[in-house]
Amino acid sequence: MKKMVYFFGEGKADGGAELRDLLGGKGANLAEMTNLGLPVPPGFTISTEVCTYYYASDDHSYPPGLEDEVKKAVARMEKILGKRFGDAKNPLLVSVRSGARVSMPGMMDTVLNLGLNDETVKALAAATDNPRFANDSYRRFIQMFGNVVLGIDGANFENALDAIKEEKGAKQDTDLTADDLAELIERYKEIVGREHGADFPQDPWEQLWDAITAVFRSWNNDRAVAYRAMHGYPGEWGTAVNVQAMVFGNMGEDCATGVAFTRDPSTGENYFYGEYLLNAQGEDVVAGVRTPHHLGKREGEEGSLEEVMPEVYAQLLEIVQKLEQHYRDMLDIEFTIEHRKLWMLQVRSGKRTGAAAVRIAVEMVRDGLIDEKTAVSRVTPDQLDQLLHPMIDPSVSYTVIAKGLPASPGAASGSIVFTAQEAMDAADEGKEVILVRKETSPEDIRGMAAAQAILTQRGGMTSHAAVVARGMGKCCVAGCGEISLDEEAGTMSVGDKVYHRGDVITLNGTTGEVIEGRLPTLPPQFDDNFRTLMGWADEFRRLKVRTNADTPEDSQLAREFGAQGIGLCRTEHMFFGEGRIDAVREMIVAQDEEQRRRALDKLLPFQMEDFRGIFRAMDGLPVTIRLLDPPLHEFLPHKDEEIERLAKDLGVAPEQMRRIVDSLHEFNPMLGHRGCRLGISYPEIYLMQVEAIIRAALEVAADGVHPMPEIMIPLVGVDEELRILREQVVARADEIIADSGRELAYLVGTMIEIPRAALTADAVARHADFFSFGTNDLTQMTFGFSRDDAGSFLPAYVAQGILPKEPFQSLDQEGVGQLVRMACEKGRSVKADLHLGVCGEHGGDPDSVHFFHRVGLDYVSCSPYRVPVARLAAAQAALED
Amino acid sequence: MKKMVYFFGEGKADGGAELRDLLGGKGANLAEMTNLGLPVPPGFTISTEVCTYYYASDDHSYPPGLEDEVKKAVARMEKILGKRFGDAKNPLLVSVRSGARVSMPGMMDTVLNLGLNDETVKALAAATDNPRFANDSYRRFIQMFGNVVLGIDGANFENALDAIKEEKGAKQDTDLTADDLAELIERYKEIVGREHGADFPQDPWEQLWDAITAVFRSWNNDRAVAYRAMHGYPGEWGTAVNVQAMVFGNMGEDCATGVAFTRDPSTGENYFYGEYLLNAQGEDVVAGVRTPHHLGKREGEEGSLEEVMPEVYAQLLEIVQKLEQHYRDMLDIEFTIEHRKLWMLQVRSGKRTGAAAVRIAVEMVRDGLIDEKTAVSRVTPDQLDQLLHPMIDPSVSYTVIAKGLPASPGAASGSIVFTAQEAMDAADEGKEVILVRKETSPEDIRGMAAAQAILTQRGGMTSHAAVVARGMGKCCVAGCGEISLDEEAGTMSVGDKVYHRGDVITLNGTTGEVIEGRLPTLPPQFDDNFRTLMGWADEFRRLKVRTNADTPEDSQLAREFGAQGIGLCRTEHMFFGEGRIDAVREMIVAQDEEQRRRALDKLLPFQMEDFRGIFRAMDGLPVTIRLLDPPLHEFLPHKDEEIERLAKDLGVAPEQMRRIVDSLHEFNPMLGHRGCRLGISYPEIYLMQVEAIIRAALEVAADGVHPMPEIMIPLVGVDEELRILREQVVARADEIIADSGRELAYLVGTMIEIPRAALTADAVARHADFFSFGTNDLTQMTFGFSRDDAGSFLPAYVAQGILPKEPFQSLDQEGVGQLVRMACEKGRSVKADLHLGVCGEHGGDPDSVHFFHRVGLDYVSCSPYRVPVARLAAAQAALED
């Protein structure tokens, strides 16, 4: 085995930031700072390869030679600091910390103050002239070591602490004297003896090895495993272990500890931003027991570091400037001041809001720190998405009453209503409402449009409510199983709590939270920085980005967001409009082709009107229109009285109407008579739609608009389906075009959403100008998951790590992706210029966009509000190549 | 291009039976007979390659040189016969017939008497001294040529014939005189002139080329295309054209025509069997206007050929014996006697019943005509299947009132009942009933068992009713959309006809026919010939054949049919038994794990009892047991009153019960919370089943039985599902085995029925001892077809040729088969000894069995009554290799 232990100290380190995989993020950056000549307490990092070795060996042992390397590294620390590990006079104390290649906050274990024992604690007391501090450090160490390393339930120590406080009449921990703490140490040691079955180890070396092993073991604790599963990090990475000399910010009023950002992490403004506490340890800043002070002087405030220790502040400022210049990124640093000496304990890329991310990236380019490619890579798609939706003011705190799936981002408040009709009525009165439903159906669409946000009890991330809400850019929390609804009583209950119609709630669609009452929200932000960044992204990407839009309004909006055409225009949503649904129902219950044609004739002008508007909005850009897809029964009523009303309207016997509705019932509508199967059964439906598309295109063309229609046939599973339908479509379209005396180019293609279509894509491609991957249905069928029903088990699958992510949110590259890749290859093997795109929900998911870039699609299509996210992700995918 | 025209005549032919692909079946056999020195009218065959050339050329032209070759062939015919084509004295007349490499009866066109015109008809009259015969031949020729070659609607000729009969007062065609027919000929020519826009061609060469082209064109007529699509024959095969000198069996009382079989096609008995008519043409025998006589003398009958023309009969007998010796098969021959001269017109393999097929195959081996391999190849799986089920006595005629899908073969009569309860009550009284339902559900199983046969209005070939009926070996007609049911009124209607509860009907599950009244049936036959043939089949096959069986009785039956184990034992069917369903429901509505465990404890002894019986029946053979698969709501009642009763029984509030039932409702249960997803959610259910399996196995092993349990985890789509469940299953099983102090080998594997499992089979195989392909669900998901709903479009898909066959009946090798092959390869790439089988319905379909043999499965599994069919198909697949 190669080198296992990497030393850092006295201005020189064995590695640097480039060794992140081997040393972990923390270790690599400690080395880097050391090399930069910054004041870093010396120490060493045991590499992640040792972790891998440890888990690969049958008896969880260490590689030979490790002990020796560690000993040498400790000796170097001793030499630098003039202290000795376990020395009764001048003991070296160390921290032992985990550090993987990515930050996994709080997931793994840490041990501080290691090296203290009954002897060295006295030396520490003498050296600091502060016996209370020394004893407190020791009892903390026993407690931490007992819990983390020896696995003793922490409650044992907490109880002992509470007991002694009661005995001594101490209200706070700080009320305990040095002697009280000495007594507590004895009790702690008893606890260790009892619970662990052995004395607390006094040998610092034994302490050290036990702590190292504990950190390696913590890589596979339940928390860490779940976290990795959630983020898709492989277990093989392993963690490094960092052993570093302790420095203390809590040894007196000339000591301090603090955290800082090189720029404001909320706004991105370029000033040194941070907080510190005098006479405190790192965790005190985080814990928030005392209110920290700002680092820089501020008007009307006192106690800044700039004022209290101006020379240390100046040094710190110089260091962070150097660091930002060096790392060329906004940084998050931790430091400790021990007797006015500054020590750098950590540096890493700073977490930031979306607004800050964009501003920092753009300003750093302006200042020559980074180039445009780096700027585009620096902003995550999630950060960008924050900018596109209203968000709850981060400064307010609130109470979450239930949690569902974050189905569509943003935030909104309003009064509870339970039906689409109520929502529309309220909207007419100018009221803001939240539509709460068990689940939504296409009949609810106008109610959803009228509401501020939607909350459903059932359904997953790609349920009807979720998909439609995202399309509308409207906040939605779906599949919130904790609530139960009683529509008639007009109540929503969560546990014992009951909310009534009219009660105000707030939804956070970004987190899935349901919140009591009204909260202030911040509006979306599209500033110059945003536009600048998106402009760079557009230069770098190869994938085009289209949008899924069914109306002229949505088309217009998407175009403003940068959409380069429509990838999916669903014609059936148009069928629910006023005056239309009646004709649709008349068509469905038609007893022969003649009746059906009469009803279709009524629909034709409506469809033409829709298409004219969309073609105008997308002047000069392609518009992919999917012919009718859902099963016919989705358009029929199902309640007895509604069926009777419809029967009366259409002049049909109620009995017969019931029979028709009944005969269209399906056990598994997802796998039933829909998509092109309808086109095969009732060619006149598709031909009416084709006529509407072509005639609308010819009409707007006469006005100087340049329409680019692409007719898409859904749900093809057998090449012969497409051959037959394409022939019919082309015949009708060409006839209309010829009659018009004009010219019009159009394409005919298909969705690839049935596994069999992907498997036989070479045969299918012969009849297609383009493929558009319908990854929603493809995912449903490849997994055998109904997206409307999977809510009962999918969340648990993700939580248990059976699946890394919800496959309806982020494409399952291993399984479904295999079919996508196969279809691309097979399709292009027979038709090299076959146009390829995706119109499933995955078109707006960054990881999926990367995949689609890699397999060579021409475009992705997503809801209007995801278009900027997809543009950024597409650019990042191209830059990764 | 190589040789295009193949001559036969005067004891020598250009080809023989081995050129079937090139000459078609008819042409190849005419050549073969000629070479054998048999009396065959001379002629020639234009090869199928000319047909292919014709369709491949842009303007549908013939290859250069064809005309020349045809001319030479006609010249050779003329020379042999001393006649001349178009000669006014002694004209050569020919027939022009199609002939593809497989027989496509009635699909393509034929022209007889070609060469007749206004001149040659007189010569024919003179030569035969029979002007009426000559004129009738001519008018028939014009009619046939006009219709087939010139495309004139046949009604024109029929009307003219009717008119002249009326004018002449003729009742029958035969009442028309030679002069009447001469007049009719003139009218026919007028019709041709009018409808065709040109005179009837008098030039025999023009007639000949037009007829040849018409036959080639008929290869692509709608009938032929549909027939090929149905049988999966490629259009590229093409047809040959046979031009042969006419001989006439209708030139007087010393003429005759007949058909014969070398053995009895019904029973297979070895005697010369056939019928003939004096003074008649071939079509008269088939048309059945006159009753034909037997060929051989029979007691109490007169007019046999043996008596009427003993010397011709002797010649014929000698010829057929020679032919059977030559072809080594039972043959179907056609012959004509012209003035006591025997001419052989056709020979081909004779169609036969299942019983005859088996008897002939076995007896030919005994007689040294064929070897055992040939015998096994000779019997088709469908023929074998006939033997396994009762069939309607083929001698009775009957009226079909409706037609559904032939879901489970056999035939049965009984009174109509509409509910499972009625069926059970009737069975208790010893009555025979037919259970008629919209569709069946698991709750109907005992009623199905009590009925003679099942008829459903909905559902396809793999609907619940179909699958269960096949498993029971019970006749079933499914998806009979023509009937409509009114359960309350107790009526079944077909159009205007109404049948009441108690009315007797007969079902033919082999054809899908629903028949009024009671019909006599013949029982299944398992004789020595059957056993001998199956014994040979077993020697040749590599694939093992298991059965799908859920009870000890079915297991026993299947073993008698030759099953080598159980490939699929569905545990959930057991859940519906008496006393069990209550515990199952208690388990489902349990509010916590504790309650669920209590209910499971009640189920454990029932499950153990089932497994003990099955292990005993399958002593020494593997038994694959699938853990719980269907969604839980299948076990719950759905009607209000039943829900209330259940609530009362279980001591739960009706409201709460309704909520539970409601909460388990799914939009697409096929893609919902079922299979191993239940096992992940409720590990205790699977663990109870594992306990029952292992404990039952240990118990019967104590009695000296050798159980071989294979635990199968259904619906795996993600390898991690299987990893988790396998770990749990193995832990529980090993614990029980260890506690028992005995040894027990068992396997743990999975079904491959989710496309994703096939795509990621390498990962899945790591945790599986075996894969069993669940091709029913795999087909549903790969196509996106719900088998319960596809009835609304799948039949039309097959009829339109979009799909060659119902993919639920015969595996879609192109699409679904690709996944099966991929899973086999990927699975064995990580585990070379992975055991592979199939337990979907396709395991009993011969074409699918061939596929499974080719991809290297170890076994197929099918319902008990299909086991012999699968054994035979497996042997034939092996012999094909």
PDB file of C-alpha atoms in Angstrom, chain A residues 15 36 70 84 133 235 247 269 287 358 363 403 482 499 513 568 571 596 694 704 723 796 836 877:
ATOM      1  CA  GLY A  15      -0.943  17.001  -0.104  1.00  0.00           C
ATOM      2  CA  LEU A  36      -0.390  28.662   1.663  1.00  0.00           C
ATOM      3  CA  VAL A  70       0.668   7.454  12.689  1.00  0.00           C
ATOM      4  CA  ARG A  84       4.138  15.509  24.084  1.00  0.00           C
ATOM      5  CA  PHE A 133     -11.593  24.813  32.234  1.00  0.00           C
ATOM      6  CA  GLY A 235     -20.137   3.412  -0.015  1.00  0.00           C
ATOM      7  CA  VAL A 247      -6.526  24.875  20.020  1.00  0.00           C
ATOM      8  CA  GLU A 269     -22.861  41.022  -1.829  1.00  0.00           C
ATOM      9  CA  ALA A 287     -25.677  26.197  19.436  1.00  0.00           C
ATOM     10  CA  VAL A 358     -25.874  33.971  -9.392  1.00  0.00           C
ATOM     11  CA  GLU A 363     -19.334  39.358 -10.236  1.00  0.00           C
ATOM     12  CA  LYS A 403     -45.510  17.200   5.311  1.00  0.00           C
ATOM     13  CA  GLU A 482     -51.104  12.776   7.103  1.00  0.00           C
ATOM     14  CA  TYR A 499     -59.155  22.825   9.945  1.00  0.00           C
ATOM     15  CA  GLU A 513     -44.509  21.602   4.133  1.00  0.00           C
ATOM     16  CA  LEU A 568     -45.278  18.552 -25.908  1.00  0.00           C
ATOM     17  CA  THR A 571     -54.464  18.340 -27.078  1.00  0.00           C
ATOM     18  CA  ARG A 596     -68.944  10.546 -34.192  1.00  0.00           C
ATOM     19  CA  ILE A 694     -52.772  21.791 -40.633  1.00  0.00           C
ATOM     20  CA  GLY A 704     -46.903  35.946 -42.194  1.00  0.00           C
ATOM     21  CA  ARG A 723     -47.013   2.842 -40.192  1.00  0.00           C
ATOM     22  CA  ALA A 796     -40.317   4.125   1.685  1.00  0.00           C
ATOM     23  CA  LEU A 836     -34.592  12.922 -30.721  1.00  0.00           C
ATOM     24  CA  ALA A 877     -23.690  18.847 -19.131  1.00  0.00           C
TER      25      ALA A 877
END
